[in-house]
Amino acid sequence: MAQQFTQQQIKTRTSVLVFLKGNAAPIVLYVENPVELYNELLSYLKMPANIKLLEKETVGPIKKISFMSNQISAVAMQEEQYVVQ
C-alpha cells in the first residue's frame, strides 16, 4: 500500500545545472544561493571573451568543482522535491 506524505514531509530544493561542451549530461550543483550562482554563470555565458577558471564549492554530492568559463554551453535551474525522513 502506498504511504501518504503530508506537506511537512516533502521539501523543495533548487539546483543549478551546468552544461559543459563535450559532456553528455549536465553537472548538478547544490549551493546555498542558487539564483546568485545561476546569474554568475549566465553572465559568463553571455560574455565568452572573458575566459576564467571557475572553482565552486557546493553542499551536495559534488563538494568542489573547477571548469573554464568558456566551456559552459548552457545553464539552468531545477526545482526538485524530496521526502524528509
PDB file of N, CA and C in Angstrom:
ATOM      1  N   MET A   1       0.836  -1.174   0.000  1.00  0.00           N
ATOM      2  CA  MET A   1       0.000   0.000   0.000  1.00  0.00           C
ATOM      3  C   MET A   1       0.890   1.250   0.000  1.00  0.00           C
ATOM      4  N   ALA A   2       0.529   2.219  -0.737  1.00  0.00           N
ATOM      5  CA  ALA A   2       1.329   3.437  -0.842  1.00  0.00           C
ATOM      6  C   ALA A   2       1.224   4.256   0.438  1.00  0.00           C
ATOM      7  N   GLN A   3       2.358   4.817   0.834  1.00  0.00           N
ATOM      8  CA  GLN A   3       2.392   5.647   2.037  1.00  0.00           C
ATOM      9  C   GLN A   3       2.003   7.077   1.660  1.00  0.00           C
ATOM     10  N   GLN A   4       1.157   7.688   2.461  1.00  0.00           N
ATOM     11  CA  GLN A   4       0.738   9.056   2.224  1.00  0.00           C
ATOM     12  C   GLN A   4       1.684  10.012   2.953  1.00  0.00           C
ATOM     13  N   PHE A   5       2.129  11.056   2.264  1.00  0.00           N
ATOM     14  CA  PHE A   5       3.037  12.038   2.844  1.00  0.00           C
ATOM     15  C   PHE A   5       2.288  13.339   3.081  1.00  0.00           C
ATOM     16  N   THR A   6       2.580  13.970   4.187  1.00  0.00           N
ATOM     17  CA  THR A   6       1.995  15.276   4.459  1.00  0.00           C
ATOM     18  C   THR A   6       2.905  16.350   3.878  1.00  0.00           C
ATOM     19  N   GLN A   7       2.429  17.578   3.821  1.00  0.00           N
ATOM     20  CA  GLN A   7       3.224  18.681   3.296  1.00  0.00           C
ATOM     21  C   GLN A   7       4.498  18.911   4.092  1.00  0.00           C
ATOM     22  N   GLN A   8       4.499  18.597   5.369  1.00  0.00           N
ATOM     23  CA  GLN A   8       5.679  18.828   6.195  1.00  0.00           C
ATOM     24  C   GLN A   8       6.790  17.846   5.864  1.00  0.00           C
ATOM     25  N   GLN A   9       6.468  16.708   5.286  1.00  0.00           N
ATOM     26  CA  GLN A   9       7.472  15.706   4.966  1.00  0.00           C
ATOM     27  C   GLN A   9       8.101  15.928   3.591  1.00  0.00           C
ATOM     28  N   ILE A  10       7.492  16.721   2.747  1.00  0.00           N
ATOM     29  CA  ILE A  10       8.012  16.971   1.401  1.00  0.00           C
ATOM     30  C   ILE A  10       8.619  18.364   1.362  1.00  0.00           C
ATOM     31  N   LYS A  11       9.890  18.430   0.999  1.00  0.00           N
ATOM     32  CA  LYS A  11      10.610  19.703   0.889  1.00  0.00           C
ATOM     33  C   LYS A  11      11.010  19.917  -0.566  1.00  0.00           C
ATOM     34  N   THR A  12      11.300  21.168  -0.914  1.00  0.00           N
ATOM     35  CA  THR A  12      11.752  21.516  -2.257  1.00  0.00           C
ATOM     36  C   THR A  12      13.120  22.164  -2.169  1.00  0.00           C
ATOM     37  N   ARG A  13      14.010  21.754  -3.065  1.00  0.00           N
ATOM     38  CA  ARG A  13      15.330  22.384  -3.139  1.00  0.00           C
ATOM     39  C   ARG A  13      15.598  22.731  -4.599  1.00  0.00           C
ATOM     40  N   THR A  14      16.431  23.736  -4.793  1.00  0.00           N
ATOM     41  CA  THR A  14      16.755  24.209  -6.131  1.00  0.00           C
ATOM     42  C   THR A  14      18.219  23.920  -6.421  1.00  0.00           C
ATOM     43  N   SER A  15      18.474  23.394  -7.597  1.00  0.00           N
ATOM     44  CA  SER A  15      19.844  23.115  -8.011  1.00  0.00           C
ATOM     45  C   SER A  15      20.137  23.883  -9.296  1.00  0.00           C
ATOM     46  N   VAL A  16      21.431  24.045  -9.573  1.00  0.00           N
ATOM     47  CA  VAL A  16      21.876  24.703 -10.796  1.00  0.00           C
ATOM     48  C   VAL A  16      22.481  23.639 -11.701  1.00  0.00           C
ATOM     49  N   LEU A  17      22.007  23.567 -12.921  1.00  0.00           N
ATOM     50  CA  LEU A  17      22.524  22.610 -13.891  1.00  0.00           C
ATOM     51  C   LEU A  17      23.474  23.344 -14.826  1.00  0.00           C
ATOM     52  N   VAL A  18      24.686  22.813 -14.947  1.00  0.00           N
ATOM     53  CA  VAL A  18      25.696  23.415 -15.814  1.00  0.00           C
ATOM     54  C   VAL A  18      25.985  22.430 -16.942  1.00  0.00           C
ATOM     55  N   PHE A  19      25.712  22.846 -18.153  1.00  0.00           N
ATOM     56  CA  PHE A  19      26.002  22.032 -19.326  1.00  0.00           C
ATOM     57  C   PHE A  19      27.351  22.482 -19.878  1.00  0.00           C
ATOM     58  N   LEU A  20      28.297  21.557 -19.952  1.00  0.00           N
ATOM     59  CA  LEU A  20      29.633  21.878 -20.459  1.00  0.00           C
ATOM     60  C   LEU A  20      29.809  21.267 -21.844  1.00  0.00           C
ATOM     61  N   LYS A  21      30.588  21.943 -22.678  1.00  0.00           N
ATOM     62  CA  LYS A  21      30.864  21.451 -24.028  1.00  0.00           C
ATOM     63  C   LYS A  21      31.596  20.118 -23.927  1.00  0.00           C
ATOM     64  N   GLY A  22      31.130  19.155 -24.688  1.00  0.00           N
ATOM     65  CA  GLY A  22      31.766  17.843 -24.700  1.00  0.00           C
ATOM     66  C   GLY A  22      31.205  16.868 -23.682  1.00  0.00           C
ATOM     67  N   ASN A  23      30.360  17.326 -22.775  1.00  0.00           N
ATOM     68  CA  ASN A  23      29.728  16.440 -21.787  1.00  0.00           C
ATOM     69  C   ASN A  23      28.311  16.121 -22.232  1.00  0.00           C
ATOM     70  N   ALA A  24      27.917  14.871 -22.082  1.00  0.00           N
ATOM     71  CA  ALA A  24      26.574  14.463 -22.469  1.00  0.00           C
ATOM     72  C   ALA A  24      25.544  14.881 -21.426  1.00  0.00           C
ATOM     73  N   ALA A  25      25.908  14.781 -20.161  1.00  0.00           N
ATOM     74  CA  ALA A  25      24.976  15.088 -19.067  1.00  0.00           C
ATOM     75  C   ALA A  25      25.412  16.369 -18.362  1.00  0.00           C
ATOM     76  N   PRO A  26      24.463  17.101 -17.793  1.00  0.00           N
ATOM     77  CA  PRO A  26      24.830  18.321 -17.054  1.00  0.00           C
ATOM     78  C   PRO A  26      25.425  17.992 -15.697  1.00  0.00           C
ATOM     79  N   ILE A  27      26.136  18.950 -15.146  1.00  0.00           N
ATOM     80  CA  ILE A  27      26.649  18.849 -13.778  1.00  0.00           C
ATOM     81  C   ILE A  27      25.615  19.524 -12.882  1.00  0.00           C
ATOM     82  N   VAL A  28      25.154  18.828 -11.865  1.00  0.00           N
ATOM     83  CA  VAL A  28      24.122  19.338 -10.963  1.00  0.00           C
ATOM     84  C   VAL A  28      24.810  19.856  -9.701  1.00  0.00           C
ATOM     85  N   LEU A  29      24.634  21.143  -9.417  1.00  0.00           N
ATOM     86  CA  LEU A  29      25.273  21.772  -8.270  1.00  0.00           C
ATOM     87  C   LEU A  29      24.220  22.230  -7.266  1.00  0.00           C
ATOM     88  N   TYR A  30      24.385  21.823  -6.025  1.00  0.00           N
ATOM     89  CA  TYR A  30      23.530  22.275  -4.923  1.00  0.00           C
ATOM     90  C   TYR A  30      24.327  23.290  -4.126  1.00  0.00           C
ATOM     91  N   VAL A  31      23.833  24.517  -4.051  1.00  0.00           N
ATOM     92  CA  VAL A  31      24.524  25.590  -3.343  1.00  0.00           C
ATOM     93  C   VAL A  31      23.542  26.314  -2.424  1.00  0.00           C
ATOM     94  N   GLU A  32      24.086  27.134  -1.537  1.00  0.00           N
ATOM     95  CA  GLU A  32      23.251  27.895  -0.604  1.00  0.00           C
ATOM     96  C   GLU A  32      22.361  28.904  -1.328  1.00  0.00           C
ATOM     97  N   ASN A  33      22.923  29.589  -2.325  1.00  0.00           N
ATOM     98  CA  ASN A  33      22.163  30.597  -3.066  1.00  0.00           C
ATOM     99  C   ASN A  33      22.194  30.251  -4.559  1.00  0.00           C
ATOM    100  N   PRO A  34      21.271  29.426  -5.037  1.00  0.00           N
ATOM    101  CA  PRO A  34      21.318  29.004  -6.439  1.00  0.00           C
ATOM    102  C   PRO A  34      21.054  30.127  -7.440  1.00  0.00           C
ATOM    103  N   VAL A  35      20.253  31.110  -7.077  1.00  0.00           N
ATOM    104  CA  VAL A  35      19.956  32.212  -8.002  1.00  0.00           C
ATOM    105  C   VAL A  35      21.225  33.021  -8.275  1.00  0.00           C
ATOM    106  N   GLU A  36      22.013  33.257  -7.253  1.00  0.00           N
ATOM    107  CA  GLU A  36      23.262  34.015  -7.409  1.00  0.00           C
ATOM    108  C   GLU A  36      24.236  33.261  -8.320  1.00  0.00           C
ATOM    109  N   LEU A  37      24.395  31.962  -8.103  1.00  0.00           N
ATOM    110  CA  LEU A  37      25.286  31.157  -8.945  1.00  0.00           C
ATOM    111  C   LEU A  37      24.773  31.112 -10.376  1.00  0.00           C
ATOM    112  N   TYR A  38      23.476  30.938 -10.557  1.00  0.00           N
ATOM    113  CA  TYR A  38      22.878  30.918 -11.890  1.00  0.00           C
ATOM    114  C   TYR A  38      23.164  32.211 -12.644  1.00  0.00           C
ATOM    115  N   ASN A  39      22.954  33.354 -11.994  1.00  0.00           N
ATOM    116  CA  ASN A  39      23.206  34.649 -12.640  1.00  0.00           C
ATOM    117  C   ASN A  39      24.679  34.841 -12.963  1.00  0.00           C
ATOM    118  N   GLU A  40      25.561  34.385 -12.080  1.00  0.00           N
ATOM    119  CA  GLU A  40      27.002  34.498 -12.327  1.00  0.00           C
ATOM    120  C   GLU A  40      27.403  33.670 -13.549  1.00  0.00           C
ATOM    121  N   LEU A  41      26.953  32.424 -13.609  1.00  0.00           N
ATOM    122  CA  LEU A  41      27.298  31.559 -14.739  1.00  0.00           C
ATOM    123  C   LEU A  41      26.668  32.055 -16.036  1.00  0.00           C
ATOM    124  N   LEU A  42      25.481  32.603 -15.940  1.00  0.00           N
ATOM    125  CA  LEU A  42      24.821  33.166 -17.116  1.00  0.00           C
ATOM    126  C   LEU A  42      25.604  34.359 -17.663  1.00  0.00           C
ATOM    127  N   SER A  43      26.188  35.157 -16.796  1.00  0.00           N
ATOM    128  CA  SER A  43      26.993  36.298 -17.253  1.00  0.00           C
ATOM    129  C   SER A  43      28.233  35.826 -18.003  1.00  0.00           C
ATOM    130  N   TYR A  44      28.854  34.722 -17.566  1.00  0.00           N
ATOM    131  CA  TYR A  44      29.999  34.175 -18.299  1.00  0.00           C
ATOM    132  C   TYR A  44      29.577  33.618 -19.650  1.00  0.00           C
ATOM    133  N   LEU A  45      28.378  33.090 -19.722  1.00  0.00           N
ATOM    134  CA  LEU A  45      27.866  32.543 -20.968  1.00  0.00           C
ATOM    135  C   LEU A  45      27.605  33.658 -21.980  1.00  0.00           C
ATOM    136  N   LYS A  46      27.166  34.806 -21.492  1.00  0.00           N
ATOM    137  CA  LYS A  46      26.863  35.942 -22.376  1.00  0.00           C
ATOM    138  C   LYS A  46      28.119  36.666 -22.840  1.00  0.00           C
ATOM    139  N   MET A  47      29.213  36.579 -22.063  1.00  0.00           N
ATOM    140  CA  MET A  47      30.467  37.239 -22.425  1.00  0.00           C
ATOM    141  C   MET A  47      31.582  36.197 -22.560  1.00  0.00           C
ATOM    142  N   PRO A  48      31.638  35.481 -23.682  1.00  0.00           N
ATOM    143  CA  PRO A  48      32.622  34.407 -23.826  1.00  0.00           C
ATOM    144  C   PRO A  48      34.067  34.895 -23.941  1.00  0.00           C
ATOM    145  N   ALA A  49      34.282  36.197 -24.170  1.00  0.00           N
ATOM    146  CA  ALA A  49      35.650  36.716 -24.292  1.00  0.00           C
ATOM    147  C   ALA A  49      36.381  36.721 -22.945  1.00  0.00           C
ATOM    148  N   ASN A  50      35.629  36.786 -21.840  1.00  0.00           N
ATOM    149  CA  ASN A  50      36.241  36.794 -20.514  1.00  0.00           C
ATOM    150  C   ASN A  50      36.439  35.357 -20.036  1.00  0.00           C
ATOM    151  N   ILE A  51      37.538  34.734 -20.449  1.00  0.00           N
ATOM    152  CA  ILE A  51      37.810  33.352 -20.065  1.00  0.00           C
ATOM    153  C   ILE A  51      38.422  33.347 -18.669  1.00  0.00           C
ATOM    154  N   LYS A  52      37.832  32.525 -17.808  1.00  0.00           N
ATOM    155  CA  LYS A  52      38.250  32.491 -16.411  1.00  0.00           C
ATOM    156  C   LYS A  52      38.101  31.070 -15.883  1.00  0.00           C
ATOM    157  N   LEU A  53      38.998  30.668 -14.993  1.00  0.00           N
ATOM    158  CA  LEU A  53      38.864  29.390 -14.320  1.00  0.00           C
ATOM    159  C   LEU A  53      37.909  29.582 -13.145  1.00  0.00           C
ATOM    160  N   LEU A  54      36.813  28.835 -13.148  1.00  0.00           N
ATOM    161  CA  LEU A  54      35.815  28.936 -12.087  1.00  0.00           C
ATOM    162  C   LEU A  54      35.976  27.751 -11.139  1.00  0.00           C
ATOM    163  N   GLU A  55      36.003  28.031  -9.860  1.00  0.00           N
ATOM    164  CA  GLU A  55      36.094  26.984  -8.845  1.00  0.00           C
ATOM    165  C   GLU A  55      34.973  27.240  -7.841  1.00  0.00           C
ATOM    166  N   LYS A  56      34.077  26.280  -7.707  1.00  0.00           N
ATOM    167  CA  LYS A  56      32.906  26.442  -6.856  1.00  0.00           C
ATOM    168  C   LYS A  56      32.854  25.345  -5.804  1.00  0.00           C
ATOM    169  N   GLU A  57      32.451  25.721  -4.587  1.00  0.00           N
ATOM    170  CA  GLU A  57      32.215  24.758  -3.520  1.00  0.00           C
ATOM    171  C   GLU A  57      30.708  24.618  -3.357  1.00  0.00           C
ATOM    172  N   THR A  58      30.246  23.380  -3.180  1.00  0.00           N
ATOM    173  CA  THR A  58      28.819  23.119  -3.106  1.00  0.00           C
ATOM    174  C   THR A  58      28.492  22.327  -1.845  1.00  0.00           C
ATOM    175  N   VAL A  59      27.203  22.132  -1.607  1.00  0.00           N
ATOM    176  CA  VAL A  59      26.750  21.394  -0.419  1.00  0.00           C
ATOM    177  C   VAL A  59      26.154  20.040  -0.790  1.00  0.00           C
ATOM    178  N   GLY A  60      26.222  19.650  -2.046  1.00  0.00           N
ATOM    179  CA  GLY A  60      25.653  18.380  -2.496  1.00  0.00           C
ATOM    180  C   GLY A  60      26.696  17.286  -2.582  1.00  0.00           C
ATOM    181  N   PRO A  61      26.433  16.286  -3.402  1.00  0.00           N
ATOM    182  CA  PRO A  61      27.383  15.181  -3.574  1.00  0.00           C
ATOM    183  C   PRO A  61      28.720  15.634  -4.145  1.00  0.00           C
ATOM    184  N   ILE A  62      28.694  16.627  -5.031  1.00  0.00           N
ATOM    185  CA  ILE A  62      29.937  17.211  -5.538  1.00  0.00           C
ATOM    186  C   ILE A  62      30.325  18.320  -4.561  1.00  0.00           C
ATOM    187  N   LYS A  63      31.471  18.173  -3.913  1.00  0.00           N
ATOM    188  CA  LYS A  63      31.885  19.149  -2.897  1.00  0.00           C
ATOM    189  C   LYS A  63      32.631  20.336  -3.490  1.00  0.00           C
ATOM    190  N   LYS A  64      33.424  20.101  -4.547  1.00  0.00           N
ATOM    191  CA  LYS A  64      34.193  21.174  -5.162  1.00  0.00           C
ATOM    192  C   LYS A  64      34.372  20.835  -6.639  1.00  0.00           C
ATOM    193  N   ILE A  65      34.238  21.842  -7.486  1.00  0.00           N
ATOM    194  CA  ILE A  65      34.367  21.622  -8.926  1.00  0.00           C
ATOM    195  C   ILE A  65      35.074  22.808  -9.566  1.00  0.00           C
ATOM    196  N   SER A  66      35.846  22.535 -10.597  1.00  0.00           N
ATOM    197  CA  SER A  66      36.542  23.569 -11.360  1.00  0.00           C
ATOM    198  C   SER A  66      36.290  23.340 -12.848  1.00  0.00           C
ATOM    199  N   PHE A  67      36.078  24.416 -13.573  1.00  0.00           N
ATOM    200  CA  PHE A  67      35.930  24.346 -15.025  1.00  0.00           C
ATOM    201  C   PHE A  67      36.190  25.730 -15.598  1.00  0.00           C
ATOM    202  N   MET A  68      36.510  25.770 -16.886  1.00  0.00           N
ATOM    203  CA  MET A  68      36.779  27.032 -17.560  1.00  0.00           C
ATOM    204  C   MET A  68      35.450  27.660 -17.998  1.00  0.00           C
ATOM    205  N   SER A  69      35.371  28.962 -17.894  1.00  0.00           N
ATOM    206  CA  SER A  69      34.113  29.653 -18.214  1.00  0.00           C
ATOM    207  C   SER A  69      33.745  29.534 -19.696  1.00  0.00           C
ATOM    208  N   ASN A  70      34.725  29.376 -20.572  1.00  0.00           N
ATOM    209  CA  ASN A  70      34.408  29.262 -21.993  1.00  0.00           C
ATOM    210  C   ASN A  70      33.906  27.864 -22.365  1.00  0.00           C
ATOM    211  N   GLN A  71      33.881  26.921 -21.418  1.00  0.00           N
ATOM    212  CA  GLN A  71      33.368  25.581 -21.672  1.00  0.00           C
ATOM    213  C   GLN A  71      31.868  25.459 -21.364  1.00  0.00           C
ATOM    214  N   ILE A  72      31.262  26.502 -20.803  1.00  0.00           N
ATOM    215  CA  ILE A  72      29.831  26.474 -20.483  1.00  0.00           C
ATOM    216  C   ILE A  72      29.027  26.627 -21.767  1.00  0.00           C
ATOM    217  N   SER A  73      28.130  25.672 -22.025  1.00  0.00           N
ATOM    218  CA  SER A  73      27.273  25.780 -23.202  1.00  0.00           C
ATOM    219  C   SER A  73      25.853  26.198 -22.828  1.00  0.00           C
ATOM    220  N   ALA A  74      25.426  25.899 -21.592  1.00  0.00           N
ATOM    221  CA  ALA A  74      24.095  26.300 -21.131  1.00  0.00           C
ATOM    222  C   ALA A  74      24.039  26.199 -19.608  1.00  0.00           C
ATOM    223  N   VAL A  75      23.096  26.941 -19.023  1.00  0.00           N
ATOM    224  CA  VAL A  75      22.882  26.941 -17.574  1.00  0.00           C
ATOM    225  C   VAL A  75      21.369  26.895 -17.333  1.00  0.00           C
ATOM    226  N   ALA A  76      20.961  26.137 -16.327  1.00  0.00           N
ATOM    227  CA  ALA A  76      19.543  26.048 -15.999  1.00  0.00           C
ATOM    228  C   ALA A  76      19.378  25.889 -14.493  1.00  0.00           C
ATOM    229  N   MET A  77      18.179  26.180 -14.017  1.00  0.00           N
ATOM    230  CA  MET A  77      17.833  25.945 -12.619  1.00  0.00           C
ATOM    231  C   MET A  77      16.746  24.888 -12.583  1.00  0.00           C
ATOM    232  N   GLN A  78      16.795  24.049 -11.542  1.00  0.00           N
ATOM    233  CA  GLN A  78      15.824  22.968 -11.432  1.00  0.00           C
ATOM    234  C   GLN A  78      15.333  22.858  -9.996  1.00  0.00           C
ATOM    235  N   GLU A  79      14.029  22.805  -9.834  1.00  0.00           N
ATOM    236  CA  GLU A  79      13.443  22.567  -8.515  1.00  0.00           C
ATOM    237  C   GLU A  79      13.085  21.106  -8.407  1.00  0.00           C
ATOM    238  N   GLU A  80      13.409  20.501  -7.281  1.00  0.00           N
ATOM    239  CA  GLU A  80      13.061  19.093  -7.079  1.00  0.00           C
ATOM    240  C   GLU A  80      12.528  18.905  -5.681  1.00  0.00           C
ATOM    241  N   GLN A  81      11.621  17.989  -5.571  1.00  0.00           N
ATOM    242  CA  GLN A  81      11.034  17.671  -4.276  1.00  0.00           C
ATOM    243  C   GLN A  81      11.691  16.423  -3.696  1.00  0.00           C
ATOM    244  N   TYR A  82      11.854  16.414  -2.383  1.00  0.00           N
ATOM    245  CA  TYR A  82      12.396  15.246  -1.706  1.00  0.00           C
ATOM    246  C   TYR A  82      11.677  15.059  -0.391  1.00  0.00           C
ATOM    247  N   VAL A  83      11.702  13.845   0.100  1.00  0.00           N
ATOM    248  CA  VAL A  83      10.988  13.496   1.328  1.00  0.00           C
ATOM    249  C   VAL A  83      11.964  13.544   2.490  1.00  0.00           C
ATOM    250  N   VAL A  84      11.589  14.237   3.559  1.00  0.00           N
ATOM    251  CA  VAL A  84      12.392  14.342   4.759  1.00  0.00           C
ATOM    252  C   VAL A  84      12.042  13.149   5.654  1.00  0.00           C
ATOM    253  N   GLN A  85      13.040  12.411   6.060  1.00  0.00           N
ATOM    254  CA  GLN A  85      12.817  11.238   6.926  1.00  0.00           C
ATOM    255  C   GLN A  85      12.757  11.635   8.376  1.00  0.00           C
TER     256      GLN A  85
END
